[in-house]
PDB file of C-alpha atoms in Angstrom:
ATOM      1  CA  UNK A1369      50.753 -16.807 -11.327  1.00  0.00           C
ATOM      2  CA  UNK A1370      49.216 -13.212 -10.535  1.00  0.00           C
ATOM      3  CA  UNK A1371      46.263 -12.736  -8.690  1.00  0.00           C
ATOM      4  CA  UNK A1372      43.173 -11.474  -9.581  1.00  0.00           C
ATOM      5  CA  UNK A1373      42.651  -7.519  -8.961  1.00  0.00           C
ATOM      6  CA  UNK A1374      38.491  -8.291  -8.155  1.00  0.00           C
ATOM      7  CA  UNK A1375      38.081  -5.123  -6.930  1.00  0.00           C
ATOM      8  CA  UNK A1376      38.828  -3.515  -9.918  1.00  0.00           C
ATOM      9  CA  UNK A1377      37.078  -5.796 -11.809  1.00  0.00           C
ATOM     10  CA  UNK A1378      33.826  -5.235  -9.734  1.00  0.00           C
ATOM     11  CA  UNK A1379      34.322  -1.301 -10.103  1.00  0.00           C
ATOM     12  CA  UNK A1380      34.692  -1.304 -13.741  1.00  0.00           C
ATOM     13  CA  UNK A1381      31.213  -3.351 -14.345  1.00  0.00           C
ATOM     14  CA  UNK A1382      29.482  -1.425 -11.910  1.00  0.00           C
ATOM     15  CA  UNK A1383      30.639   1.305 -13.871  1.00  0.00           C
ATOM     16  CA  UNK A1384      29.815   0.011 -17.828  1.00  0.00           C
ATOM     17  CA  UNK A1385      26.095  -1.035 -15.916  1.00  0.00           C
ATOM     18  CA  UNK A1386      25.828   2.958 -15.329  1.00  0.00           C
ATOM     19  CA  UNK A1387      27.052   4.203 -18.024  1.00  0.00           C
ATOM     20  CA  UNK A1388      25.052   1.362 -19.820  1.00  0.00           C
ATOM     21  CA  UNK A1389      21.861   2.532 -18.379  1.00  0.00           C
ATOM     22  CA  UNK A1390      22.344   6.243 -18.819  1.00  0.00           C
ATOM     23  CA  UNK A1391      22.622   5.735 -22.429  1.00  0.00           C
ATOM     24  CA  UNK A1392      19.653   3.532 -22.782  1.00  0.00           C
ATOM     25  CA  UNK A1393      17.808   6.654 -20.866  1.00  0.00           C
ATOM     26  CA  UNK A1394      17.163   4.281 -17.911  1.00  0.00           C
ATOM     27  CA  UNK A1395      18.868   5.746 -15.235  1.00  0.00           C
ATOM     28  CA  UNK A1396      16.705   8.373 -13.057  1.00  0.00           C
ATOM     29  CA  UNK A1397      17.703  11.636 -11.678  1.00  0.00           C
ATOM     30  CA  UNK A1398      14.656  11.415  -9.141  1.00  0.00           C
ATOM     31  CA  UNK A1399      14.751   8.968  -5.892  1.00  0.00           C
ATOM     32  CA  UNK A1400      12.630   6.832  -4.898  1.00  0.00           C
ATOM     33  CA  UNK A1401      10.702   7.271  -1.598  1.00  0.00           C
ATOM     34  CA  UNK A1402      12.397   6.118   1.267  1.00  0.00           C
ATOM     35  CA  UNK A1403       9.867   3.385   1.886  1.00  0.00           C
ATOM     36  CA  UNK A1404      10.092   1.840  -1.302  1.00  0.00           C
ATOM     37  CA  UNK A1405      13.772   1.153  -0.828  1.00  0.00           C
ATOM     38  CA  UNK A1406      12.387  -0.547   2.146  1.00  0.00           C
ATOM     39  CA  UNK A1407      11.104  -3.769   0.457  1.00  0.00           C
ATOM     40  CA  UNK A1408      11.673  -7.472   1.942  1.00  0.00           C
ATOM     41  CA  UNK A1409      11.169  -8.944  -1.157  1.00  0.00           C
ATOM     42  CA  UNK A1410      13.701  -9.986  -3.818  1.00  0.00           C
ATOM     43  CA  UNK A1411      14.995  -7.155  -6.188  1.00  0.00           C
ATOM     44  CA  UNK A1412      12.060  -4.814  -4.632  1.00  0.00           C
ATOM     45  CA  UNK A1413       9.636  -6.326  -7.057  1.00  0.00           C
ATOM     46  CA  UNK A1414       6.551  -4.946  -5.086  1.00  0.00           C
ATOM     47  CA  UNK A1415       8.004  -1.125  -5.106  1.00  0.00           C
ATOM     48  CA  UNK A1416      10.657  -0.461  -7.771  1.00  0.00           C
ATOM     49  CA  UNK A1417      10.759  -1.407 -11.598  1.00  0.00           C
ATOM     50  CA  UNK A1418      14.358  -3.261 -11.854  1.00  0.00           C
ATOM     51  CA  UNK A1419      16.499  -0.489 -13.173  1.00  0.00           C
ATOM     52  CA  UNK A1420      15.439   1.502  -9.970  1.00  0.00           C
ATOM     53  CA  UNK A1421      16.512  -1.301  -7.875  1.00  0.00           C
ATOM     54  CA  UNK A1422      19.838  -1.528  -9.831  1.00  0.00           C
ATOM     55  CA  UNK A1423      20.340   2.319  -9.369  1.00  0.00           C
ATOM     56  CA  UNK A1424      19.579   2.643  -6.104  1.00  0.00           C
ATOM     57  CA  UNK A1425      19.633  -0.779  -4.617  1.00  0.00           C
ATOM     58  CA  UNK A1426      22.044  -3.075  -6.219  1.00  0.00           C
ATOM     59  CA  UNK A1427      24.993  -0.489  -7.588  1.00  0.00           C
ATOM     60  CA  UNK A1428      24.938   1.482  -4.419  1.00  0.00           C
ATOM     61  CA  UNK A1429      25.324  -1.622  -1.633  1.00  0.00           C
ATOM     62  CA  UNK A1430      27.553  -3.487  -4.305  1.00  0.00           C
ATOM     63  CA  UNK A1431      30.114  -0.246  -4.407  1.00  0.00           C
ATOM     64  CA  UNK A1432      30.084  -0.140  -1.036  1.00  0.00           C
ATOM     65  CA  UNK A1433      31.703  -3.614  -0.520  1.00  0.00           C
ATOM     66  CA  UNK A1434      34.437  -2.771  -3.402  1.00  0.00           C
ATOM     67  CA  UNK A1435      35.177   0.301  -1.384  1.00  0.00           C
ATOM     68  CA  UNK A1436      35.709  -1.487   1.594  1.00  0.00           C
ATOM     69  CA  UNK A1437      37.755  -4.304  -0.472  1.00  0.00           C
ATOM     70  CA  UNK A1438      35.354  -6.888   0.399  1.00  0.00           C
ATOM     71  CA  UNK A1439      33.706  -9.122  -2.000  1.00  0.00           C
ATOM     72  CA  UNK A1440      30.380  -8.756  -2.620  1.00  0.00           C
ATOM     73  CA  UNK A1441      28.014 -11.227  -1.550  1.00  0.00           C
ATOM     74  CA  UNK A1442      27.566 -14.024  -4.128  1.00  0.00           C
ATOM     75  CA  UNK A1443      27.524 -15.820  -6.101  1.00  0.00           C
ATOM     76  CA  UNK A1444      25.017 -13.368  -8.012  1.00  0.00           C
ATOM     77  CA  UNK A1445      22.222 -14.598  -9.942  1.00  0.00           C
ATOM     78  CA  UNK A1446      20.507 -11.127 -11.389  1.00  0.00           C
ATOM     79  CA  UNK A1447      20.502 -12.304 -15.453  1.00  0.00           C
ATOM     80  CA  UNK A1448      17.844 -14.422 -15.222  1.00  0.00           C
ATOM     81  CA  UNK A1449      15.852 -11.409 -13.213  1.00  0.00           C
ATOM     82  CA  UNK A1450      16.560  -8.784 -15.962  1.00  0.00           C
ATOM     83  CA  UNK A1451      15.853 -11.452 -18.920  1.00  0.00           C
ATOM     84  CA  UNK A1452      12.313 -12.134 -17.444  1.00  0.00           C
ATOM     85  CA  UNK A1453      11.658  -8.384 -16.941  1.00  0.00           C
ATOM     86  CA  UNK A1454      12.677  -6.712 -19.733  1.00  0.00           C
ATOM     87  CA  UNK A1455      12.090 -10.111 -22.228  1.00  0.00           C
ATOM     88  CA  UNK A1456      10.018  -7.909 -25.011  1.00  0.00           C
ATOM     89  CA  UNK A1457      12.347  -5.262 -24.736  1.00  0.00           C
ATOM     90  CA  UNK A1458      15.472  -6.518 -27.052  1.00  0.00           C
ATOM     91  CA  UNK A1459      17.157  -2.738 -26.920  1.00  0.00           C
ATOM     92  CA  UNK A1460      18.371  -3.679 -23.427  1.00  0.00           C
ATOM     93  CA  UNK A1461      20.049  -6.875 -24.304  1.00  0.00           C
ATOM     94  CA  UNK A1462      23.402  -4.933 -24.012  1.00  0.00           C
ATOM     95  CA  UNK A1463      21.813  -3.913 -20.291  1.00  0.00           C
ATOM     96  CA  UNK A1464      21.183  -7.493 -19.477  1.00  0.00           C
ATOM     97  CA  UNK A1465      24.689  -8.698 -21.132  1.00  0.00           C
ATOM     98  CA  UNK A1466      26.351  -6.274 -18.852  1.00  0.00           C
ATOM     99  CA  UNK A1467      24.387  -7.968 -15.408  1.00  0.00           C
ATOM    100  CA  UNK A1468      25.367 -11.365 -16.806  1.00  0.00           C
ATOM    101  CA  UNK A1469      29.141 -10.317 -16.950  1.00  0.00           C
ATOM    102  CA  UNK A1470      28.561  -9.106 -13.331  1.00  0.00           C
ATOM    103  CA  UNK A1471      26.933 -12.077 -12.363  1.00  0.00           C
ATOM    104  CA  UNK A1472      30.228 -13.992 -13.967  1.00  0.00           C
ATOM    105  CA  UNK A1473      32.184 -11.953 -12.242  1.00  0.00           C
ATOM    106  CA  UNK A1474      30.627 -12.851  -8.486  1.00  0.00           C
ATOM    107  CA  UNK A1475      30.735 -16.347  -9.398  1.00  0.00           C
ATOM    108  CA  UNK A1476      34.699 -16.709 -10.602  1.00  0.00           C
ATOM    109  CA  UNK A1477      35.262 -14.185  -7.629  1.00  0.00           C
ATOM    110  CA  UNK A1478      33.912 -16.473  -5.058  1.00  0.00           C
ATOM    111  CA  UNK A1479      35.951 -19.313  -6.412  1.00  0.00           C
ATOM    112  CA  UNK A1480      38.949 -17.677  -5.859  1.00  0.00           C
TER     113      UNK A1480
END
């Protein structure tokens, strides 16, 4: 029986989210102020809209663990997160299908 490669499988979702989001015009070429990143609460609802905090939040901390071949923390719950926010906006379904692969991905990897 191989075992799983996770930190491959990590990369390339983190990867498909980006890519994901820079076709559906989401991703930003301008930072967010220091402070905002600075948020206690949950996804940074009180400063960032969500694909900021995926941007500059989530994708940057989560490639940081795969780079240090460590498993992110998890098990990951960020579908039901993006399905609330972005609910009347069906052209990022493929967005939120991407998070919920992720999200699959922390659970199984946890598992294991």
């Amino acid at each position: 029986m191989s075992s799983i490669d996770w930190v491959t499988k990590y990369i390339e979702i983190f990867d498909r989210i980006e890519e994901r989001m820079v076709e559906l015009e989401l991703w930003s070429e301008s930072h967010p102020e220091h402070h905002k990143l600075q948020s206690s609460m949950p996804f940074c609802v009180d400063t960032l809209q969500l694909e900021e905090w995926i941007q500059f939040v989530f994708l940057p901390k989560m490639r940081e663990y795969v780079e240090e071949e460590r498993l992110p923390p998890g098990p990951a719950q960020i579908t039901p997160m993006a399905e609330e926010v972005y609910k009347d906006q069906p052209e990022l379904k493929s967005l939120i299908e991407l998070l919920r692969k992720f999200d699959e991905i922390s659970h199984l990897s946890h598992l294991h």
